[in-house]
Amino acid sequence: MATAAWLGHSAWLVEGKSAIVLIDPFLDENPMAPCKARDIARADIVLVSHDHFDHLGDAPAISKRTGAMLVGTFELATAVASEHGIKSEGMNIGGSLTIGGVTVHMTPAFHTSGRGQAAGWVVEIDGVRIYHSGDTSLFSDMKLIGDMFRPDLACLPIGDRFTMGPAAAARAVDLIRPRIVAPMHYNTWPPIAQDPEKFRALVGSAAEVAILKPGEKLEVKPRA
Ligand code: NI
Ligand code: MN
């Protein structure tokens, strides 16, 4: 079992017995964040989906202070490691990497990125699998991600404009077939204002929809 706490926007703190994994920790400049970067006392792995400020965020500072391994696309991880003098592992879309008891798979995402390319993640930790799509449009290969990894939890953007909106994200749920889906990347700023209840209605009975408040945690149990 693992717990997944939503820290607002696309930032998640996934905690298992084996490790603490942070995903896209955009905190200090995030008006929705329930904490600041300095409040993250411990992290083992920091995953960065792509090189946009609202995803790279405080990842370098947190890695530097906690000693966490920063993981991203090869180009991004290499550049950030040399700029900030931190530990990093570069990888690329389609690849997997195991650090301690955690295995991460880098998945495709249709989006742009400063350095490297935009990506998503499947995180395997303590017997559960969490798919964090990063910023992306809907794409039909989400079905393959669902077939291969059978995610227990999917974290999907619903903000529209820069990513999927509620209707496309609901179609993504049909392709991925997670047990639980949590919307993210909405209501941070006016251009991505959305009503998550609209997303819940569109998903219907396809998955359990967990609409979290920033700072709220979800227990993710392995499939029976
Ligand atoms: Ni982006
Ligand atoms: Mn974004």
PDB file of C-alpha atoms and ligand atoms in Angstrom:
ATOM      1  CA  MET A   1       0.000   0.000   0.000  1.00  0.00           C
ATOM      2  CA  ALA A   2       1.102   3.554  -0.644  1.00  0.00           C
ATOM      3  CA  THR A   3      -0.377   6.953   0.049  1.00  0.00           C
ATOM      4  CA  ALA A   4      -0.604   9.671  -2.572  1.00  0.00           C
ATOM      5  CA  ALA A   5      -0.967  13.263  -1.390  1.00  0.00           C
ATOM      6  CA  TRP A   6      -1.955  15.943  -3.895  1.00  0.00           C
ATOM      7  CA  LEU A   7       0.086  19.111  -3.352  1.00  0.00           C
ATOM      8  CA  GLY A   8      -1.913  21.165  -5.863  1.00  0.00           C
ATOM      9  CA  HIS A   9      -1.411  21.554  -9.628  1.00  0.00           C
ATOM     10  CA  SER A  10       0.505  18.432 -10.820  1.00  0.00           C
ATOM     11  CA  ALA A  11       2.528  17.961  -7.645  1.00  0.00           C
ATOM     12  CA  TRP A  12       2.184  14.674  -5.763  1.00  0.00           C
ATOM     13  CA  LEU A  13       3.943  13.145  -2.800  1.00  0.00           C
ATOM     14  CA  VAL A  14       3.802   9.359  -2.941  1.00  0.00           C
ATOM     15  CA  GLU A  15       4.839   7.614   0.213  1.00  0.00           C
ATOM     16  CA  GLY A  16       5.417   3.895   0.647  1.00  0.00           C
ATOM     17  CA  LYS A  17       7.449   1.741   2.998  1.00  0.00           C
ATOM     18  CA  SER A  18      10.242   1.598   0.452  1.00  0.00           C
ATOM     19  CA  ALA A  19      10.548   5.282  -0.433  1.00  0.00           C
ATOM     20  CA  ILE A  20       9.123   8.776  -0.703  1.00  0.00           C
ATOM     21  CA  VAL A  21       8.613   9.886  -4.289  1.00  0.00           C
ATOM     22  CA  LEU A  22       7.800  13.460  -5.277  1.00  0.00           C
ATOM     23  CA  ILE A  23       6.338  14.171  -8.700  1.00  0.00           C
ATOM     24  CA  ASP A  24       6.503  17.647 -10.303  1.00  0.00           C
ATOM     25  CA  PRO A  25       7.018  19.492  -6.982  1.00  0.00           C
ATOM     26  CA  PHE A  26       5.899  23.000  -7.931  1.00  0.00           C
ATOM     27  CA  LEU A  27       5.272  24.497  -4.498  1.00  0.00           C
ATOM     28  CA  ASP A  28       6.759  27.905  -3.689  1.00  0.00           C
ATOM     29  CA  GLU A  29       5.094  29.725  -6.627  1.00  0.00           C
ATOM     30  CA  ASN A  30       2.002  27.510  -6.672  1.00  0.00           C
ATOM     31  CA  PRO A  31      -1.002  29.415  -5.269  1.00  0.00           C
ATOM     32  CA  MET A  32      -2.723  26.088  -4.449  1.00  0.00           C
ATOM     33  CA  ALA A  33       0.178  24.377  -2.702  1.00  0.00           C
ATOM     34  CA  PRO A  34      -0.548  23.349   0.909  1.00  0.00           C
ATOM     35  CA  CYS A  35       3.130  23.698   1.854  1.00  0.00           C
ATOM     36  CA  LYS A  36       6.384  25.255   0.753  1.00  0.00           C
ATOM     37  CA  ALA A  37       9.373  23.407  -0.683  1.00  0.00           C
ATOM     38  CA  ARG A  38      11.225  23.784   2.643  1.00  0.00           C
ATOM     39  CA  ASP A  39       8.430  21.788   4.355  1.00  0.00           C
ATOM     40  CA  ILE A  40       9.384  18.649   2.412  1.00  0.00           C
ATOM     41  CA  ALA A  41      11.592  17.063   5.060  1.00  0.00           C
ATOM     42  CA  ARG A  42      12.487  13.895   3.207  1.00  0.00           C
ATOM     43  CA  ALA A  43      12.389  12.603  -0.350  1.00  0.00           C
ATOM     44  CA  ASP A  44      14.213   9.760  -2.065  1.00  0.00           C
ATOM     45  CA  ILE A  45      13.213  10.317  -5.689  1.00  0.00           C
ATOM     46  CA  VAL A  46      12.001  13.466  -7.472  1.00  0.00           C
ATOM     47  CA  LEU A  47      10.363  12.845 -10.850  1.00  0.00           C
ATOM     48  CA  VAL A  48      10.088  15.750 -13.311  1.00  0.00           C
ATOM     49  CA  SER A  49       7.682  15.196 -16.205  1.00  0.00           C
ATOM     50  CA  HIS A  50       8.967  18.036 -18.399  1.00  0.00           C
ATOM     51  CA  ASP A  51      10.821  21.332 -18.479  1.00  0.00           C
ATOM     52  CA  HIS A  52       8.068  23.854 -17.725  1.00  0.00           C
ATOM     53  CA  PHE A  53       8.237  26.033 -14.615  1.00  0.00           C
ATOM     54  CA  ASP A  54       5.050  24.580 -13.143  1.00  0.00           C
ATOM     55  CA  HIS A  55       6.556  21.057 -13.187  1.00  0.00           C
ATOM     56  CA  LEU A  56      10.311  21.485 -12.687  1.00  0.00           C
ATOM     57  CA  GLY A  57       9.316  23.939  -9.946  1.00  0.00           C
ATOM     58  CA  ASP A  58      11.243  23.331  -6.738  1.00  0.00           C
ATOM     59  CA  ALA A  59      12.644  19.957  -7.831  1.00  0.00           C
ATOM     60  CA  PRO A  60      16.305  21.099  -7.973  1.00  0.00           C
ATOM     61  CA  ALA A  61      16.157  22.819  -4.565  1.00  0.00           C
ATOM     62  CA  ILE A  62      14.449  19.850  -2.902  1.00  0.00           C
ATOM     63  CA  SER A  63      16.909  17.375  -4.453  1.00  0.00           C
ATOM     64  CA  LYS A  64      19.814  19.494  -3.312  1.00  0.00           C
ATOM     65  CA  ARG A  65      18.573  19.783   0.280  1.00  0.00           C
ATOM     66  CA  THR A  66      17.268  16.224   0.785  1.00  0.00           C
ATOM     67  CA  GLY A  67      19.741  14.344  -1.413  1.00  0.00           C
ATOM     68  CA  ALA A  68      16.856  12.904  -3.458  1.00  0.00           C
ATOM     69  CA  MET A  69      17.649  11.541  -6.909  1.00  0.00           C
ATOM     70  CA  LEU A  70      16.174  13.792  -9.612  1.00  0.00           C
ATOM     71  CA  VAL A  71      14.849  11.761 -12.554  1.00  0.00           C
ATOM     72  CA  GLY A  72      13.778  13.174 -15.906  1.00  0.00           C
ATOM     73  CA  THR A  73      14.510  12.949 -19.604  1.00  0.00           C
ATOM     74  CA  PHE A  74      18.222  12.637 -20.320  1.00  0.00           C
ATOM     75  CA  GLU A  75      18.611  16.223 -21.598  1.00  0.00           C
ATOM     76  CA  LEU A  76      16.732  17.799 -18.710  1.00  0.00           C
ATOM     77  CA  ALA A  77      18.242  15.659 -15.938  1.00  0.00           C
ATOM     78  CA  THR A  78      21.783  16.199 -17.193  1.00  0.00           C
ATOM     79  CA  ALA A  79      21.373  19.981 -17.496  1.00  0.00           C
ATOM     80  CA  VAL A  80      19.679  20.401 -14.106  1.00  0.00           C
ATOM     81  CA  ALA A  81      22.266  18.195 -12.376  1.00  0.00           C
ATOM     82  CA  SER A  82      25.168  20.261 -13.682  1.00  0.00           C
ATOM     83  CA  GLU A  83      23.445  23.611 -12.948  1.00  0.00           C
ATOM     84  CA  HIS A  84      22.554  22.712  -9.373  1.00  0.00           C
ATOM     85  CA  GLY A  85      25.143  20.096  -8.418  1.00  0.00           C
ATOM     86  CA  ILE A  86      22.601  17.422  -7.577  1.00  0.00           C
ATOM     87  CA  LYS A  87      22.268  13.662  -8.129  1.00  0.00           C
ATOM     88  CA  SER A  88      20.294  12.805 -11.219  1.00  0.00           C
ATOM     89  CA  GLU A  89      19.346   9.901 -13.453  1.00  0.00           C
ATOM     90  CA  GLY A  90      18.426  10.604 -17.062  1.00  0.00           C
ATOM     91  CA  MET A  91      16.158   8.279 -18.970  1.00  0.00           C
ATOM     92  CA  ASN A  92      13.845   8.372 -21.940  1.00  0.00           C
ATOM     93  CA  ILE A  93      10.337   7.532 -23.075  1.00  0.00           C
ATOM     94  CA  GLY A  94       9.651   3.795 -23.065  1.00  0.00           C
ATOM     95  CA  GLY A  95      12.365   3.084 -20.507  1.00  0.00           C
ATOM     96  CA  SER A  96      12.255   1.909 -16.912  1.00  0.00           C
ATOM     97  CA  LEU A  97      14.499   2.555 -13.964  1.00  0.00           C
ATOM     98  CA  THR A  98      14.618   0.944 -10.535  1.00  0.00           C
ATOM     99  CA  ILE A  99      15.916   2.934  -7.575  1.00  0.00           C
ATOM    100  CA  GLY A 100      15.718   1.214  -4.216  1.00  0.00           C
ATOM    101  CA  GLY A 101      12.323  -0.474  -4.041  1.00  0.00           C
ATOM    102  CA  VAL A 102      10.716   1.789  -6.625  1.00  0.00           C
ATOM    103  CA  THR A 103      10.448   1.200 -10.372  1.00  0.00           C
ATOM    104  CA  VAL A 104       9.509   4.079 -12.653  1.00  0.00           C
ATOM    105  CA  HIS A 105       8.483   3.790 -16.291  1.00  0.00           C
ATOM    106  CA  MET A 106       8.626   6.852 -18.523  1.00  0.00           C
ATOM    107  CA  THR A 107       5.564   7.120 -20.750  1.00  0.00           C
ATOM    108  CA  PRO A 108       4.818   9.338 -23.766  1.00  0.00           C
ATOM    109  CA  ALA A 109       3.011  12.668 -23.411  1.00  0.00           C
ATOM    110  CA  PHE A 110       1.865  15.002 -26.179  1.00  0.00           C
ATOM    111  CA  HIS A 111       3.076  18.381 -24.996  1.00  0.00           C
ATOM    112  CA  THR A 112       6.090  20.708 -25.327  1.00  0.00           C
ATOM    113  CA  SER A 113       9.145  21.076 -23.083  1.00  0.00           C
ATOM    114  CA  GLY A 114      12.111  23.434 -22.762  1.00  0.00           C
ATOM    115  CA  ARG A 115      14.871  20.836 -22.542  1.00  0.00           C
ATOM    116  CA  GLY A 116      14.131  17.204 -23.354  1.00  0.00           C
ATOM    117  CA  GLN A 117      10.640  16.095 -24.218  1.00  0.00           C
ATOM    118  CA  ALA A 118       7.410  15.979 -22.230  1.00  0.00           C
ATOM    119  CA  ALA A 119       6.716  12.647 -20.551  1.00  0.00           C
ATOM    120  CA  GLY A 120       4.544  10.890 -18.010  1.00  0.00           C
ATOM    121  CA  TRP A 121       5.257   8.277 -15.346  1.00  0.00           C
ATOM    122  CA  VAL A 122       4.096   4.944 -14.052  1.00  0.00           C
ATOM    123  CA  VAL A 123       5.430   4.541 -10.521  1.00  0.00           C
ATOM    124  CA  GLU A 124       5.480   1.046  -9.020  1.00  0.00           C
ATOM    125  CA  ILE A 125       5.802   1.221  -5.270  1.00  0.00           C
ATOM    126  CA  ASP A 126       4.808  -1.210  -2.503  1.00  0.00           C
ATOM    127  CA  GLY A 127       2.608  -3.334  -4.777  1.00  0.00           C
ATOM    128  CA  VAL A 128       0.656  -0.480  -6.354  1.00  0.00           C
ATOM    129  CA  ARG A 129       1.001   1.346  -9.658  1.00  0.00           C
ATOM    130  CA  ILE A 130       0.336   5.027 -10.124  1.00  0.00           C
ATOM    131  CA  TYR A 131       0.119   6.613 -13.577  1.00  0.00           C
ATOM    132  CA  HIS A 132       0.883  10.357 -13.610  1.00  0.00           C
ATOM    133  CA  SER A 133       0.347  11.457 -17.194  1.00  0.00           C
ATOM    134  CA  GLY A 134       2.203  14.785 -16.916  1.00  0.00           C
ATOM    135  CA  ASP A 135       0.830  17.509 -19.172  1.00  0.00           C
ATOM    136  CA  THR A 136      -0.680  15.904 -22.240  1.00  0.00           C
ATOM    137  CA  SER A 137      -3.476  15.761 -24.738  1.00  0.00           C
ATOM    138  CA  LEU A 138      -5.576  12.645 -25.049  1.00  0.00           C
ATOM    139  CA  PHE A 139      -3.823   9.952 -27.121  1.00  0.00           C
ATOM    140  CA  SER A 140      -4.995   6.481 -28.048  1.00  0.00           C
ATOM    141  CA  ASP A 141      -1.831   4.742 -26.769  1.00  0.00           C
ATOM    142  CA  MET A 142      -3.100   5.482 -23.263  1.00  0.00           C
ATOM    143  CA  LYS A 143      -4.895   2.167 -23.828  1.00  0.00           C
ATOM    144  CA  LEU A 144      -1.500   0.421 -24.012  1.00  0.00           C
ATOM    145  CA  ILE A 145      -0.385   2.106 -20.795  1.00  0.00           C
ATOM    146  CA  GLY A 146      -3.574   0.789 -19.171  1.00  0.00           C
ATOM    147  CA  ASP A 147      -3.107  -2.726 -20.612  1.00  0.00           C
ATOM    148  CA  MET A 148       0.561  -2.999 -19.637  1.00  0.00           C
ATOM    149  CA  PHE A 149       0.490  -1.451 -16.174  1.00  0.00           C
ATOM    150  CA  ARG A 150      -3.140  -1.722 -14.975  1.00  0.00           C
ATOM    151  CA  PRO A 151      -2.756   1.425 -12.832  1.00  0.00           C
ATOM    152  CA  ASP A 152      -4.459   1.471  -9.457  1.00  0.00           C
ATOM    153  CA  LEU A 153      -4.500   5.276  -9.543  1.00  0.00           C
ATOM    154  CA  ALA A 154      -4.299   7.611 -12.544  1.00  0.00           C
ATOM    155  CA  CYS A 155      -3.549  11.320 -12.029  1.00  0.00           C
ATOM    156  CA  LEU A 156      -4.803  13.222 -15.083  1.00  0.00           C
ATOM    157  CA  PRO A 157      -4.900  16.927 -16.010  1.00  0.00           C
ATOM    158  CA  ILE A 158      -8.366  18.403 -16.584  1.00  0.00           C
ATOM    159  CA  GLY A 159      -7.526  22.129 -16.826  1.00  0.00           C
ATOM    160  CA  ASP A 160      -7.859  22.402 -20.626  1.00  0.00           C
ATOM    161  CA  ARG A 161      -6.020  25.057 -22.681  1.00  0.00           C
ATOM    162  CA  PHE A 162      -2.531  23.555 -22.039  1.00  0.00           C
ATOM    163  CA  THR A 163      -3.661  19.931 -21.519  1.00  0.00           C
ATOM    164  CA  MET A 164      -6.733  17.745 -21.707  1.00  0.00           C
ATOM    165  CA  GLY A 165      -9.971  19.240 -20.446  1.00  0.00           C
ATOM    166  CA  PRO A 166     -12.648  17.296 -18.571  1.00  0.00           C
ATOM    167  CA  ALA A 167     -14.190  15.643 -21.660  1.00  0.00           C
ATOM    168  CA  ALA A 168     -10.861  14.418 -23.066  1.00  0.00           C
ATOM    169  CA  ALA A 169      -9.680  13.305 -19.615  1.00  0.00           C
ATOM    170  CA  ALA A 170     -12.891  11.277 -19.199  1.00  0.00           C
ATOM    171  CA  ARG A 171     -12.112   9.574 -22.528  1.00  0.00           C
ATOM    172  CA  ALA A 172      -8.598   8.903 -21.197  1.00  0.00           C
ATOM    173  CA  VAL A 173     -10.133   7.099 -18.205  1.00  0.00           C
ATOM    174  CA  ASP A 174     -12.007   4.816 -20.634  1.00  0.00           C
ATOM    175  CA  LEU A 175      -8.683   3.939 -22.300  1.00  0.00           C
ATOM    176  CA  ILE A 176      -6.554   3.578 -19.142  1.00  0.00           C
ATOM    177  CA  ARG A 177      -9.198   1.892 -16.941  1.00  0.00           C
ATOM    178  CA  PRO A 178      -7.610   2.779 -13.587  1.00  0.00           C
ATOM    179  CA  ARG A 179      -9.397   1.795 -10.385  1.00  0.00           C
ATOM    180  CA  ILE A 180      -9.177   5.383  -9.108  1.00  0.00           C
ATOM    181  CA  VAL A 181      -8.673   8.606 -11.057  1.00  0.00           C
ATOM    182  CA  ALA A 182      -7.675  11.932  -9.522  1.00  0.00           C
ATOM    183  CA  PRO A 183      -7.947  15.172 -11.517  1.00  0.00           C
ATOM    184  CA  MET A 184      -5.017  17.636 -11.419  1.00  0.00           C
ATOM    185  CA  HIS A 185      -3.656  20.709 -13.269  1.00  0.00           C
ATOM    186  CA  TYR A 186      -6.838  22.774 -12.785  1.00  0.00           C
ATOM    187  CA  ASN A 187      -7.923  25.875 -10.825  1.00  0.00           C
ATOM    188  CA  THR A 188      -4.322  26.935 -10.176  1.00  0.00           C
ATOM    189  CA  TRP A 189      -4.929  30.077 -12.239  1.00  0.00           C
ATOM    190  CA  PRO A 190      -7.962  31.476 -14.124  1.00  0.00           C
ATOM    191  CA  PRO A 191      -6.954  30.100 -17.588  1.00  0.00           C
ATOM    192  CA  ILE A 192      -7.264  26.526 -16.262  1.00  0.00           C
ATOM    193  CA  ALA A 193     -10.393  27.018 -14.113  1.00  0.00           C
ATOM    194  CA  GLN A 194     -12.571  23.874 -14.164  1.00  0.00           C
ATOM    195  CA  ASP A 195     -15.308  22.262 -12.125  1.00  0.00           C
ATOM    196  CA  PRO A 196     -13.987  18.811 -11.140  1.00  0.00           C
ATOM    197  CA  GLU A 197     -17.577  17.658 -10.526  1.00  0.00           C
ATOM    198  CA  LYS A 198     -18.136  17.994 -14.269  1.00  0.00           C
ATOM    199  CA  PHE A 199     -15.229  15.575 -14.762  1.00  0.00           C
ATOM    200  CA  ARG A 200     -16.720  13.209 -12.165  1.00  0.00           C
ATOM    201  CA  ALA A 201     -20.038  13.178 -14.011  1.00  0.00           C
ATOM    202  CA  LEU A 202     -18.336  12.481 -17.358  1.00  0.00           C
ATOM    203  CA  VAL A 203     -16.325   9.551 -15.897  1.00  0.00           C
ATOM    204  CA  GLY A 204     -19.518   8.055 -14.476  1.00  0.00           C
ATOM    205  CA  SER A 205     -18.999   4.489 -13.302  1.00  0.00           C
ATOM    206  CA  ALA A 206     -15.780   3.940 -15.319  1.00  0.00           C
ATOM    207  CA  ALA A 207     -13.588   4.596 -12.238  1.00  0.00           C
ATOM    208  CA  GLU A 208     -13.741   5.920  -8.716  1.00  0.00           C
ATOM    209  CA  VAL A 209     -13.112   9.685  -8.990  1.00  0.00           C
ATOM    210  CA  ALA A 210     -11.069  11.090  -6.101  1.00  0.00           C
ATOM    211  CA  ILE A 211     -11.362  14.877  -6.032  1.00  0.00           C
ATOM    212  CA  LEU A 212      -8.749  15.877  -3.476  1.00  0.00           C
ATOM    213  CA  LYS A 213      -8.151  19.173  -1.763  1.00  0.00           C
ATOM    214  CA  PRO A 214      -4.538  20.366  -1.873  1.00  0.00           C
ATOM    215  CA  GLY A 215      -2.729  18.510   0.933  1.00  0.00           C
ATOM    216  CA  GLU A 216      -5.296  15.709   1.056  1.00  0.00           C
ATOM    217  CA  LYS A 217      -4.066  12.090   0.913  1.00  0.00           C
ATOM    218  CA  LEU A 218      -5.419   9.011  -0.780  1.00  0.00           C
ATOM    219  CA  GLU A 219      -4.646   5.457   0.328  1.00  0.00           C
ATOM    220  CA  VAL A 220      -3.817   3.344  -2.703  1.00  0.00           C
ATOM    221  CA  LYS A 221      -4.205  -0.352  -1.935  1.00  0.00           C
ATOM    222  CA  PRO A 222      -3.095  -3.180  -4.216  1.00  0.00           C
ATOM    223  CA  ARG A 223      -5.774  -4.826  -6.352  1.00  0.00           C
ATOM    224  CA  ALA A 224      -7.509  -7.704  -4.562  1.00  0.00           C
TER     225      ALA A 224
HETATM  226 NI    NI B   1       3.634  21.964 -19.407  1.00  0.00          NI
HETATM  227 MN    MN B   2       1.742  22.484 -16.860  1.00  0.00          MN
END
